[in-house]
């Protein structure tokens, strides 16, 4: 009896304190009672932590198409006020509802919306209803091992695999990604719907030269050499001490860059919140954060150079044909702990291993070797209409010439 009381008390406390715990009950109720709303669409990006990437560009294509004006569009957000302001700034907020993740409104939408778009995973309590249409775009060509190949955390693949299996369409930006995801999430003989190999909606940004020029004009950087620094965050898999060391090294890198780059150089950074919150960017002359209101990829399109390390963002930026610098100051340590699908050392980009090398390369963004073979392998499907093509496929079953649809029955 005492044990039962403890369990009841714990559940009551969870109901009071945890929106996720309450959401499981809300969702079950709405799943059982609500019919499918044929004119409702849910857009979820990175669990609601931001509204960027593939799902944002699909949303934008739908929003700008009068055919879908009478559809109810719901955007999922952990911080609704922030996303609402972002949409308002971009004039994409008319007849759009921003719903808080795990709220009653969120659970209603998950249980009843006809169309669902996600670039990661819906929560474990979600079960796709018969009649719902779910497109999973995922969020990039994999460089680092995925699914069953992540030896340190094999338990983490479960909800991702479950989401893939529920999806009506599983989007891949190239044949390489299709094979890797199918194999390492063990989808053969299980996935029963459509694999799609097509241009990534977010990569359509790289074909909009007019918007790139507009951004540079808006920020008054037309005569500058603009780089964007997007390092991989390593903190989730290492100790607090290593996390602090990583942050300190990034801070050191930024201060050295600021002191030694040429006068016409500007470096915009996109850092993990932990690091960014510890830096006073007002102290810098050449270092800035990406301004609020710009979607990451539309801003990348305005850059002359990308600086990263182990992030798959370089696959996408390669569409520009511009310089890519891999700042791999901890390469041996990193590669010893994380397996990769591609020989990292064989990548056709500019490698730097210390700040001095990085400064030299940033100061000369026009000096690099072109990489057409890389683009042919990883970006041959990308095009300016990628988002619109995906919308036509999902809503009208129309297949553009740059879309390859593969029936899962080919694989068991």
mmCIF file of C-alpha atoms in Angstrom, residues 25-410:
data_model
loop_
_atom_site.group_PDB
_atom_site.id
_atom_site.type_symbol
_atom_site.label_atom_id
_atom_site.label_comp_id
_atom_site.label_asym_id
_atom_site.label_seq_id
_atom_site.Cartn_x
_atom_site.Cartn_y
_atom_site.Cartn_z
ATOM 1 C CA UNK A 25 -2.629 12.015 -21.421
ATOM 2 C CA UNK A 26 -3.839 14.891 -23.606
ATOM 3 C CA UNK A 27 -2.598 13.169 -26.746
ATOM 4 C CA UNK A 28 -4.265 9.849 -25.896
ATOM 5 C CA UNK A 29 -7.582 11.620 -25.354
ATOM 6 C CA UNK A 30 -7.396 13.551 -28.636
ATOM 7 C CA UNK A 31 -6.118 10.552 -30.572
ATOM 8 C CA UNK A 32 -9.217 8.629 -29.534
ATOM 9 C CA UNK A 33 -11.756 11.421 -30.034
ATOM 10 C CA UNK A 34 -10.652 13.710 -32.875
ATOM 11 C CA UNK A 35 -11.177 13.121 -36.579
ATOM 12 C CA UNK A 36 -8.603 14.008 -39.220
ATOM 13 C CA UNK A 37 -8.674 17.700 -40.164
ATOM 14 C CA UNK A 38 -8.106 17.652 -43.929
ATOM 15 C CA UNK A 39 -7.045 21.320 -44.014
ATOM 16 C CA UNK A 40 -4.526 21.362 -41.164
ATOM 17 C CA UNK A 41 -0.721 21.204 -41.447
ATOM 18 C CA UNK A 42 1.847 20.810 -38.638
ATOM 19 C CA UNK A 43 5.432 22.017 -39.113
ATOM 20 C CA UNK A 44 8.053 20.929 -36.567
ATOM 21 C CA UNK A 45 11.757 21.708 -36.825
ATOM 22 C CA UNK A 46 14.472 20.547 -34.417
ATOM 23 C CA UNK A 47 11.897 19.573 -31.750
ATOM 24 C CA UNK A 48 10.560 23.128 -31.780
ATOM 25 C CA UNK A 49 13.817 24.715 -30.621
ATOM 26 C CA UNK A 50 14.024 26.765 -33.847
ATOM 27 C CA UNK A 51 12.181 27.138 -37.130
ATOM 28 C CA UNK A 52 14.857 26.707 -39.777
ATOM 29 C CA UNK A 53 16.063 24.192 -42.319
ATOM 30 C CA UNK A 54 14.006 21.970 -44.583
ATOM 31 C CA UNK A 55 10.705 22.336 -42.770
ATOM 32 C CA UNK A 56 10.958 26.128 -42.801
ATOM 33 C CA UNK A 57 11.442 26.155 -46.580
ATOM 34 C CA UNK A 58 8.529 23.753 -47.101
ATOM 35 C CA UNK A 59 6.408 26.011 -44.871
ATOM 36 C CA UNK A 60 7.491 29.036 -46.906
ATOM 37 C CA UNK A 61 6.583 27.333 -50.202
ATOM 38 C CA UNK A 62 3.124 26.468 -48.864
ATOM 39 C CA UNK A 63 2.639 29.895 -47.289
ATOM 40 C CA UNK A 64 3.447 31.687 -50.558
ATOM 41 C CA UNK A 65 1.158 29.483 -52.661
ATOM 42 C CA UNK A 66 -2.453 30.785 -52.786
ATOM 43 C CA UNK A 67 -3.686 27.211 -53.291
ATOM 44 C CA UNK A 68 -3.052 26.619 -49.579
ATOM 45 C CA UNK A 69 -4.444 29.865 -48.166
ATOM 46 C CA UNK A 70 -7.395 28.043 -46.603
ATOM 47 C CA UNK A 71 -5.176 25.507 -44.806
ATOM 48 C CA UNK A 72 -4.554 25.978 -41.099
ATOM 49 C CA UNK A 73 -0.799 26.156 -40.561
ATOM 50 C CA UNK A 74 0.606 25.314 -37.123
ATOM 51 C CA UNK A 75 4.269 25.819 -36.236
ATOM 52 C CA UNK A 76 5.650 24.005 -33.171
ATOM 53 C CA UNK A 77 7.868 25.977 -30.798
ATOM 54 C CA UNK A 78 9.452 25.547 -27.390
ATOM 55 C CA UNK A 79 9.440 29.345 -27.142
ATOM 56 C CA UNK A 80 6.325 30.499 -29.047
ATOM 57 C CA UNK A 81 6.969 34.231 -28.556
ATOM 58 C CA UNK A 82 10.414 33.928 -30.127
ATOM 59 C CA UNK A 83 9.160 32.004 -33.175
ATOM 60 C CA UNK A 84 6.151 34.316 -33.534
ATOM 61 C CA UNK A 85 8.458 37.325 -33.641
ATOM 62 C CA UNK A 86 10.711 35.564 -36.159
ATOM 63 C CA UNK A 87 7.757 34.863 -38.469
ATOM 64 C CA UNK A 88 6.442 38.395 -38.062
ATOM 65 C CA UNK A 89 9.836 39.849 -38.973
ATOM 66 C CA UNK A 90 9.810 37.796 -42.177
ATOM 67 C CA UNK A 91 6.129 38.638 -42.878
ATOM 68 C CA UNK A 92 5.198 34.948 -42.729
ATOM 69 C CA UNK A 93 2.685 35.130 -39.877
ATOM 70 C CA UNK A 94 -0.680 35.647 -41.573
ATOM 71 C CA UNK A 95 -3.127 32.873 -40.585
ATOM 72 C CA UNK A 96 -0.306 30.955 -38.886
ATOM 73 C CA UNK A 97 -0.632 29.593 -35.345
ATOM 74 C CA UNK A 98 2.464 28.980 -33.238
ATOM 75 C CA UNK A 99 1.791 26.220 -30.699
ATOM 76 C CA UNK A 100 3.896 25.405 -27.678
ATOM 77 C CA UNK A 101 5.457 21.933 -27.683
ATOM 78 C CA UNK A 102 3.570 19.479 -25.424
ATOM 79 C CA UNK A 103 0.652 21.868 -24.908
ATOM 80 C CA UNK A 104 -2.979 20.830 -25.372
ATOM 81 C CA UNK A 105 -3.008 22.626 -28.727
ATOM 82 C CA UNK A 106 0.090 20.711 -29.814
ATOM 83 C CA UNK A 107 -1.428 17.378 -28.837
ATOM 84 C CA UNK A 108 -4.662 18.206 -30.663
ATOM 85 C CA UNK A 109 -2.750 19.054 -33.810
ATOM 86 C CA UNK A 110 -0.590 15.926 -33.658
ATOM 87 C CA UNK A 111 -3.696 13.792 -33.247
ATOM 88 C CA UNK A 112 -5.762 15.393 -36.006
ATOM 89 C CA UNK A 113 -3.689 17.259 -38.639
ATOM 90 C CA UNK A 114 -3.792 15.712 -42.086
ATOM 91 C CA UNK A 115 -0.236 16.777 -42.981
ATOM 92 C CA UNK A 116 2.856 16.522 -40.776
ATOM 93 C CA UNK A 117 6.335 17.814 -41.650
ATOM 94 C CA UNK A 118 9.351 17.165 -39.416
ATOM 95 C CA UNK A 119 13.133 17.308 -39.856
ATOM 96 C CA UNK A 120 13.898 15.184 -36.807
ATOM 97 C CA UNK A 121 11.438 13.127 -34.745
ATOM 98 C CA UNK A 122 8.054 13.513 -33.175
ATOM 99 C CA UNK A 123 7.785 12.600 -29.500
ATOM 100 C CA UNK A 124 7.575 8.955 -28.378
ATOM 101 C CA UNK A 125 3.881 9.336 -27.467
ATOM 102 C CA UNK A 126 3.012 10.189 -31.099
ATOM 103 C CA UNK A 127 1.384 7.456 -33.215
ATOM 104 C CA UNK A 128 0.504 8.336 -36.788
ATOM 105 C CA UNK A 129 -3.163 7.820 -37.526
ATOM 106 C CA UNK A 130 -4.482 6.167 -40.637
ATOM 107 C CA UNK A 131 -5.217 9.043 -42.998
ATOM 108 C CA UNK A 132 -2.414 11.315 -41.802
ATOM 109 C CA UNK A 133 0.437 12.070 -44.234
ATOM 110 C CA UNK A 134 3.877 12.412 -42.678
ATOM 111 C CA UNK A 135 7.010 13.634 -44.496
ATOM 112 C CA UNK A 136 10.301 13.286 -42.628
ATOM 113 C CA UNK A 137 13.007 15.401 -44.242
ATOM 114 C CA UNK A 138 15.808 14.610 -41.770
ATOM 115 C CA UNK A 139 18.474 17.308 -41.494
ATOM 116 C CA UNK A 140 21.513 16.565 -43.566
ATOM 117 C CA UNK A 141 23.852 14.246 -45.392
ATOM 118 C CA UNK A 142 25.534 12.202 -42.656
ATOM 119 C CA UNK A 143 29.262 12.564 -42.147
ATOM 120 C CA UNK A 144 29.350 10.962 -38.708
ATOM 121 C CA UNK A 145 28.004 7.476 -38.053
ATOM 122 C CA UNK A 146 24.277 7.142 -37.484
ATOM 123 C CA UNK A 147 21.833 4.619 -36.075
ATOM 124 C CA UNK A 148 23.270 1.203 -35.274
ATOM 125 C CA UNK A 149 26.792 2.415 -36.080
ATOM 126 C CA UNK A 150 26.816 4.691 -33.009
ATOM 127 C CA UNK A 151 28.342 2.089 -30.727
ATOM 128 C CA UNK A 152 28.268 4.275 -27.615
ATOM 129 C CA UNK A 153 24.494 4.786 -27.650
ATOM 130 C CA UNK A 154 22.648 2.058 -29.594
ATOM 131 C CA UNK A 155 19.510 2.742 -27.520
ATOM 132 C CA UNK A 156 19.117 6.181 -29.058
ATOM 133 C CA UNK A 157 18.103 4.944 -32.484
ATOM 134 C CA UNK A 158 14.695 3.612 -31.331
ATOM 135 C CA UNK A 159 12.473 6.680 -31.649
ATOM 136 C CA UNK A 160 14.243 7.803 -34.819
ATOM 137 C CA UNK A 161 13.697 4.431 -36.447
ATOM 138 C CA UNK A 162 10.072 4.467 -35.262
ATOM 139 C CA UNK A 163 9.505 7.876 -36.882
ATOM 140 C CA UNK A 164 11.030 6.719 -40.157
ATOM 141 C CA UNK A 165 8.789 3.669 -40.173
ATOM 142 C CA UNK A 166 5.686 5.826 -39.636
ATOM 143 C CA UNK A 167 6.626 8.310 -42.370
ATOM 144 C CA UNK A 168 4.792 8.181 -45.689
ATOM 145 C CA UNK A 169 7.751 9.901 -47.318
ATOM 146 C CA UNK A 170 11.373 9.744 -46.153
ATOM 147 C CA UNK A 171 13.409 12.459 -47.870
ATOM 148 C CA UNK A 172 17.095 11.998 -48.749
ATOM 149 C CA UNK A 173 19.222 14.663 -50.480
ATOM 150 C CA UNK A 174 21.362 12.148 -52.390
ATOM 151 C CA UNK A 175 21.807 8.437 -53.048
ATOM 152 C CA UNK A 176 24.615 8.243 -50.492
ATOM 153 C CA UNK A 177 22.290 9.369 -47.682
ATOM 154 C CA UNK A 178 19.534 7.048 -48.872
ATOM 155 C CA UNK A 179 21.790 4.004 -48.603
ATOM 156 C CA UNK A 180 23.301 5.001 -45.245
ATOM 157 C CA UNK A 181 19.999 5.801 -43.529
ATOM 158 C CA UNK A 182 18.240 2.735 -44.900
ATOM 159 C CA UNK A 183 21.070 0.481 -43.747
ATOM 160 C CA UNK A 184 21.892 1.948 -40.350
ATOM 161 C CA UNK A 185 18.328 2.461 -39.176
ATOM 162 C CA UNK A 186 17.593 -1.101 -40.362
ATOM 163 C CA UNK A 187 14.632 -0.152 -42.537
ATOM 164 C CA UNK A 188 14.788 -3.038 -45.008
ATOM 165 C CA UNK A 189 11.752 -5.332 -44.661
ATOM 166 C CA UNK A 190 10.183 -2.835 -42.219
ATOM 167 C CA UNK A 191 9.620 0.475 -44.029
ATOM 168 C CA UNK A 192 6.476 0.172 -46.160
ATOM 169 C CA UNK A 193 6.153 3.573 -47.822
ATOM 170 C CA UNK A 194 8.122 5.853 -50.153
ATOM 171 C CA UNK A 195 11.799 6.753 -50.078
ATOM 172 C CA UNK A 196 12.359 10.079 -51.821
ATOM 173 C CA UNK A 197 15.724 11.193 -53.203
ATOM 174 C CA UNK A 198 15.436 14.852 -54.167
ATOM 175 C CA UNK A 199 16.830 18.319 -53.675
ATOM 176 C CA UNK A 200 16.826 19.463 -50.069
ATOM 177 C CA UNK A 201 14.329 22.332 -49.570
ATOM 178 C CA UNK A 202 16.805 24.305 -47.464
ATOM 179 C CA UNK A 203 19.482 24.063 -50.154
ATOM 180 C CA UNK A 204 17.249 25.981 -52.566
ATOM 181 C CA UNK A 205 18.508 29.050 -50.694
ATOM 182 C CA UNK A 206 21.883 28.686 -52.415
ATOM 183 C CA UNK A 207 20.297 29.300 -55.814
ATOM 184 C CA UNK A 208 18.807 32.671 -54.854
ATOM 185 C CA UNK A 209 21.555 35.138 -55.789
ATOM 186 C CA UNK A 210 19.185 38.099 -55.565
ATOM 187 C CA UNK A 211 18.444 37.392 -51.902
ATOM 188 C CA UNK A 212 22.166 37.044 -51.170
ATOM 189 C CA UNK A 213 22.762 40.509 -52.594
ATOM 190 C CA UNK A 214 19.834 41.902 -50.603
ATOM 191 C CA UNK A 215 21.219 40.575 -47.328
ATOM 192 C CA UNK A 216 24.651 42.036 -47.985
ATOM 193 C CA UNK A 217 23.029 45.387 -48.793
ATOM 194 C CA UNK A 218 20.803 45.283 -45.703
ATOM 195 C CA UNK A 219 23.837 44.700 -43.487
ATOM 196 C CA UNK A 220 26.036 47.123 -45.443
ATOM 197 C CA UNK A 221 28.698 44.488 -46.110
ATOM 198 C CA UNK A 222 28.749 44.610 -49.920
ATOM 199 C CA UNK A 223 32.484 45.413 -49.970
ATOM 200 C CA UNK A 224 33.491 42.917 -47.257
ATOM 201 C CA UNK A 225 34.904 39.387 -47.359
ATOM 202 C CA UNK A 226 32.311 37.517 -45.334
ATOM 203 C CA UNK A 227 32.931 34.179 -43.628
ATOM 204 C CA UNK A 228 30.554 32.181 -41.432
ATOM 205 C CA UNK A 229 31.979 30.046 -38.623
ATOM 206 C CA UNK A 230 29.794 27.095 -37.565
ATOM 207 C CA UNK A 231 31.737 24.685 -35.326
ATOM 208 C CA UNK A 232 30.404 21.346 -34.166
ATOM 209 C CA UNK A 233 29.344 21.305 -30.518
ATOM 210 C CA UNK A 234 31.135 18.515 -28.672
ATOM 211 C CA UNK A 235 29.736 19.128 -25.189
ATOM 212 C CA UNK A 236 27.021 16.502 -25.125
ATOM 213 C CA UNK A 237 29.407 13.581 -25.206
ATOM 214 C CA UNK A 238 32.229 14.828 -23.020
ATOM 215 C CA UNK A 239 32.878 15.977 -19.479
ATOM 216 C CA UNK A 240 32.223 19.453 -18.088
ATOM 217 C CA UNK A 241 35.951 20.063 -18.002
ATOM 218 C CA UNK A 242 36.240 19.292 -21.712
ATOM 219 C CA UNK A 243 33.185 21.450 -22.395
ATOM 220 C CA UNK A 244 34.869 24.370 -20.673
ATOM 221 C CA UNK A 245 38.092 23.708 -22.574
ATOM 222 C CA UNK A 246 36.197 23.671 -25.848
ATOM 223 C CA UNK A 247 34.513 26.991 -25.048
ATOM 224 C CA UNK A 248 37.792 28.585 -24.016
ATOM 225 C CA UNK A 249 39.473 27.438 -27.239
ATOM 226 C CA UNK A 250 36.672 28.873 -29.381
ATOM 227 C CA UNK A 251 36.913 32.151 -27.455
ATOM 228 C CA UNK A 252 40.686 32.189 -27.980
ATOM 229 C CA UNK A 253 40.173 31.527 -31.700
ATOM 230 C CA UNK A 254 37.716 34.398 -32.057
ATOM 231 C CA UNK A 255 39.940 36.865 -30.204
ATOM 232 C CA UNK A 256 42.944 35.930 -32.356
ATOM 233 C CA UNK A 257 40.930 36.196 -35.550
ATOM 234 C CA UNK A 258 39.607 39.581 -34.523
ATOM 235 C CA UNK A 259 43.116 40.896 -33.935
ATOM 236 C CA UNK A 260 44.752 39.539 -37.093
ATOM 237 C CA UNK A 261 42.323 39.293 -40.002
ATOM 238 C CA UNK A 262 42.384 41.915 -42.736
ATOM 239 C CA UNK A 263 40.385 45.113 -42.345
ATOM 240 C CA UNK A 264 37.817 44.073 -44.969
ATOM 241 C CA UNK A 265 37.044 40.718 -43.287
ATOM 242 C CA UNK A 266 33.895 40.030 -41.252
ATOM 243 C CA UNK A 267 33.240 36.687 -39.582
ATOM 244 C CA UNK A 268 29.711 35.789 -38.518
ATOM 245 C CA UNK A 269 29.414 32.953 -36.008
ATOM 246 C CA UNK A 270 26.719 30.461 -35.115
ATOM 247 C CA UNK A 271 27.718 28.877 -31.808
ATOM 248 C CA UNK A 272 26.108 26.681 -29.187
ATOM 249 C CA UNK A 273 24.189 28.769 -26.655
ATOM 250 C CA UNK A 274 26.559 27.680 -23.880
ATOM 251 C CA UNK A 275 29.518 29.240 -25.669
ATOM 252 C CA UNK A 276 27.715 32.214 -27.170
ATOM 253 C CA UNK A 277 26.319 33.313 -23.797
ATOM 254 C CA UNK A 278 29.851 33.603 -22.396
ATOM 255 C CA UNK A 279 31.174 35.931 -25.103
ATOM 256 C CA UNK A 280 30.746 39.695 -25.262
ATOM 257 C CA UNK A 281 30.565 40.242 -29.017
ATOM 258 C CA UNK A 282 30.581 44.019 -28.587
ATOM 259 C CA UNK A 283 34.305 43.748 -27.868
ATOM 260 C CA UNK A 284 35.000 42.599 -31.431
ATOM 261 C CA UNK A 285 35.611 44.578 -34.583
ATOM 262 C CA UNK A 286 35.437 41.699 -37.085
ATOM 263 C CA UNK A 287 33.362 39.047 -35.255
ATOM 264 C CA UNK A 288 29.553 39.146 -35.185
ATOM 265 C CA UNK A 289 26.666 36.796 -34.533
ATOM 266 C CA UNK A 290 24.227 36.049 -37.322
ATOM 267 C CA UNK A 291 21.528 38.716 -36.879
ATOM 268 C CA UNK A 292 18.088 37.712 -35.686
ATOM 269 C CA UNK A 293 15.482 37.412 -38.390
ATOM 270 C CA UNK A 294 17.657 35.592 -40.922
ATOM 271 C CA UNK A 295 17.201 31.900 -41.568
ATOM 272 C CA UNK A 296 20.574 30.186 -41.340
ATOM 273 C CA UNK A 297 20.794 28.988 -44.937
ATOM 274 C CA UNK A 298 19.626 32.215 -46.535
ATOM 275 C CA UNK A 299 22.381 33.922 -44.552
ATOM 276 C CA UNK A 300 24.989 31.329 -45.519
ATOM 277 C CA UNK A 301 24.135 32.049 -49.137
ATOM 278 C CA UNK A 302 25.407 35.603 -48.651
ATOM 279 C CA UNK A 303 28.814 34.430 -47.369
ATOM 280 C CA UNK A 304 32.049 34.097 -49.314
ATOM 281 C CA UNK A 305 33.383 31.279 -47.162
ATOM 282 C CA UNK A 306 32.268 28.658 -44.631
ATOM 283 C CA UNK A 307 34.431 27.700 -41.646
ATOM 284 C CA UNK A 308 33.420 24.501 -39.889
ATOM 285 C CA UNK A 309 34.996 21.261 -38.697
ATOM 286 C CA UNK A 310 32.912 18.061 -38.512
ATOM 287 C CA UNK A 311 29.490 19.503 -39.307
ATOM 288 C CA UNK A 312 27.614 18.179 -42.315
ATOM 289 C CA UNK A 313 26.717 21.771 -43.209
ATOM 290 C CA UNK A 314 29.657 21.690 -45.633
ATOM 291 C CA UNK A 315 27.770 19.226 -47.851
ATOM 292 C CA UNK A 316 25.069 21.853 -48.332
ATOM 293 C CA UNK A 317 27.293 24.928 -48.608
ATOM 294 C CA UNK A 318 29.259 23.156 -51.339
ATOM 295 C CA UNK A 319 26.365 24.059 -53.648
ATOM 296 C CA UNK A 320 27.858 27.563 -53.771
ATOM 297 C CA UNK A 321 31.211 26.334 -55.062
ATOM 298 C CA UNK A 322 32.838 28.760 -52.615
ATOM 299 C CA UNK A 323 35.690 28.189 -50.199
ATOM 300 C CA UNK A 324 35.184 25.769 -47.291
ATOM 301 C CA UNK A 325 37.716 25.768 -44.451
ATOM 302 C CA UNK A 326 37.826 22.819 -42.073
ATOM 303 C CA UNK A 327 39.256 24.084 -38.790
ATOM 304 C CA UNK A 328 40.103 20.704 -37.270
ATOM 305 C CA UNK A 329 42.306 21.681 -34.340
ATOM 306 C CA UNK A 330 41.337 18.518 -32.409
ATOM 307 C CA UNK A 331 41.045 16.127 -35.356
ATOM 308 C CA UNK A 332 42.906 13.141 -33.903
ATOM 309 C CA UNK A 333 41.012 13.283 -30.624
ATOM 310 C CA UNK A 334 37.653 13.749 -32.309
ATOM 311 C CA UNK A 335 38.093 11.024 -34.909
ATOM 312 C CA UNK A 336 39.202 8.588 -32.216
ATOM 313 C CA UNK A 337 35.799 8.888 -30.519
ATOM 314 C CA UNK A 338 33.390 9.265 -33.448
ATOM 315 C CA UNK A 339 33.277 7.074 -36.529
ATOM 316 C CA UNK A 340 32.618 8.585 -39.944
ATOM 317 C CA UNK A 341 31.175 7.320 -43.218
ATOM 318 C CA UNK A 342 33.772 9.199 -45.273
ATOM 319 C CA UNK A 343 37.531 9.383 -44.862
ATOM 320 C CA UNK A 344 37.715 12.834 -43.314
ATOM 321 C CA UNK A 345 41.219 13.427 -44.620
ATOM 322 C CA UNK A 346 40.032 12.874 -48.193
ATOM 323 C CA UNK A 347 37.563 15.778 -48.190
ATOM 324 C CA UNK A 348 38.403 18.258 -50.986
ATOM 325 C CA UNK A 349 38.419 21.345 -48.793
ATOM 326 C CA UNK A 350 41.030 23.537 -47.083
ATOM 327 C CA UNK A 351 42.303 22.019 -43.817
ATOM 328 C CA UNK A 352 43.617 24.143 -40.958
ATOM 329 C CA UNK A 353 44.828 22.875 -37.595
ATOM 330 C CA UNK A 354 45.717 26.008 -35.655
ATOM 331 C CA UNK A 355 44.682 29.653 -35.453
ATOM 332 C CA UNK A 356 47.594 30.927 -37.521
ATOM 333 C CA UNK A 357 46.661 28.680 -40.458
ATOM 334 C CA UNK A 358 43.018 29.665 -40.102
ATOM 335 C CA UNK A 359 43.786 33.393 -40.176
ATOM 336 C CA UNK A 360 45.856 32.962 -43.349
ATOM 337 C CA UNK A 361 43.035 31.144 -45.147
ATOM 338 C CA UNK A 362 40.274 33.512 -43.966
ATOM 339 C CA UNK A 363 42.276 36.450 -45.278
ATOM 340 C CA UNK A 364 42.323 34.905 -48.745
ATOM 341 C CA UNK A 365 38.866 33.446 -49.409
ATOM 342 C CA UNK A 366 39.426 33.308 -53.171
ATOM 343 C CA UNK A 367 42.351 30.901 -52.897
ATOM 344 C CA UNK A 368 41.182 27.268 -52.945
ATOM 345 C CA UNK A 369 40.795 24.260 -55.209
ATOM 346 C CA UNK A 370 37.375 23.695 -56.830
ATOM 347 C CA UNK A 371 35.496 20.490 -55.989
ATOM 348 C CA UNK A 372 33.064 19.597 -58.843
ATOM 349 C CA UNK A 373 33.285 15.825 -58.227
ATOM 350 C CA UNK A 374 32.137 16.323 -54.635
ATOM 351 C CA UNK A 375 29.121 18.323 -55.778
ATOM 352 C CA UNK A 376 28.281 15.754 -58.438
ATOM 353 C CA UNK A 377 28.144 13.055 -55.771
ATOM 354 C CA UNK A 378 26.281 14.890 -53.024
ATOM 355 C CA UNK A 379 24.365 17.818 -54.539
ATOM 356 C CA UNK A 380 23.213 16.739 -57.993
ATOM 357 C CA UNK A 381 19.523 16.805 -56.982
ATOM 358 C CA UNK A 382 19.570 20.286 -55.422
ATOM 359 C CA UNK A 383 17.741 23.049 -57.287
ATOM 360 C CA UNK A 384 15.952 26.350 -56.706
ATOM 361 C CA UNK A 385 12.470 24.753 -56.747
ATOM 362 C CA UNK A 386 13.221 21.912 -54.328
ATOM 363 C CA UNK A 387 10.679 23.005 -51.690
ATOM 364 C CA UNK A 388 7.880 23.540 -54.209
ATOM 365 C CA UNK A 389 8.617 20.152 -55.767
ATOM 366 C CA UNK A 390 8.257 18.411 -52.401
ATOM 367 C CA UNK A 391 4.971 20.222 -51.733
ATOM 368 C CA UNK A 392 3.624 19.067 -55.112
ATOM 369 C CA UNK A 393 4.658 15.501 -54.331
ATOM 370 C CA UNK A 394 2.974 15.412 -50.913
ATOM 371 C CA UNK A 395 -0.238 17.280 -51.777
ATOM 372 C CA UNK A 396 -0.732 16.323 -55.442
ATOM 373 C CA UNK A 397 1.441 13.247 -55.989
ATOM 374 C CA UNK A 398 3.230 15.166 -58.765
ATOM 375 C CA UNK A 399 6.825 14.049 -59.378
ATOM 376 C CA UNK A 400 9.259 16.569 -60.828
ATOM 377 C CA UNK A 401 12.066 15.269 -63.041
ATOM 378 C CA UNK A 402 14.551 16.016 -60.223
ATOM 379 C CA UNK A 403 12.692 13.782 -57.769
ATOM 380 C CA UNK A 404 13.354 10.067 -57.501
ATOM 381 C CA UNK A 405 10.684 8.091 -55.651
ATOM 382 C CA UNK A 406 11.697 4.590 -54.593
ATOM 383 C CA UNK A 407 9.042 2.147 -53.477
ATOM 384 C CA UNK A 408 10.096 0.306 -50.337
ATOM 385 C CA UNK A 409 8.867 -3.009 -51.769
ATOM 386 C CA UNK A 410 12.093 -3.070 -53.773
#
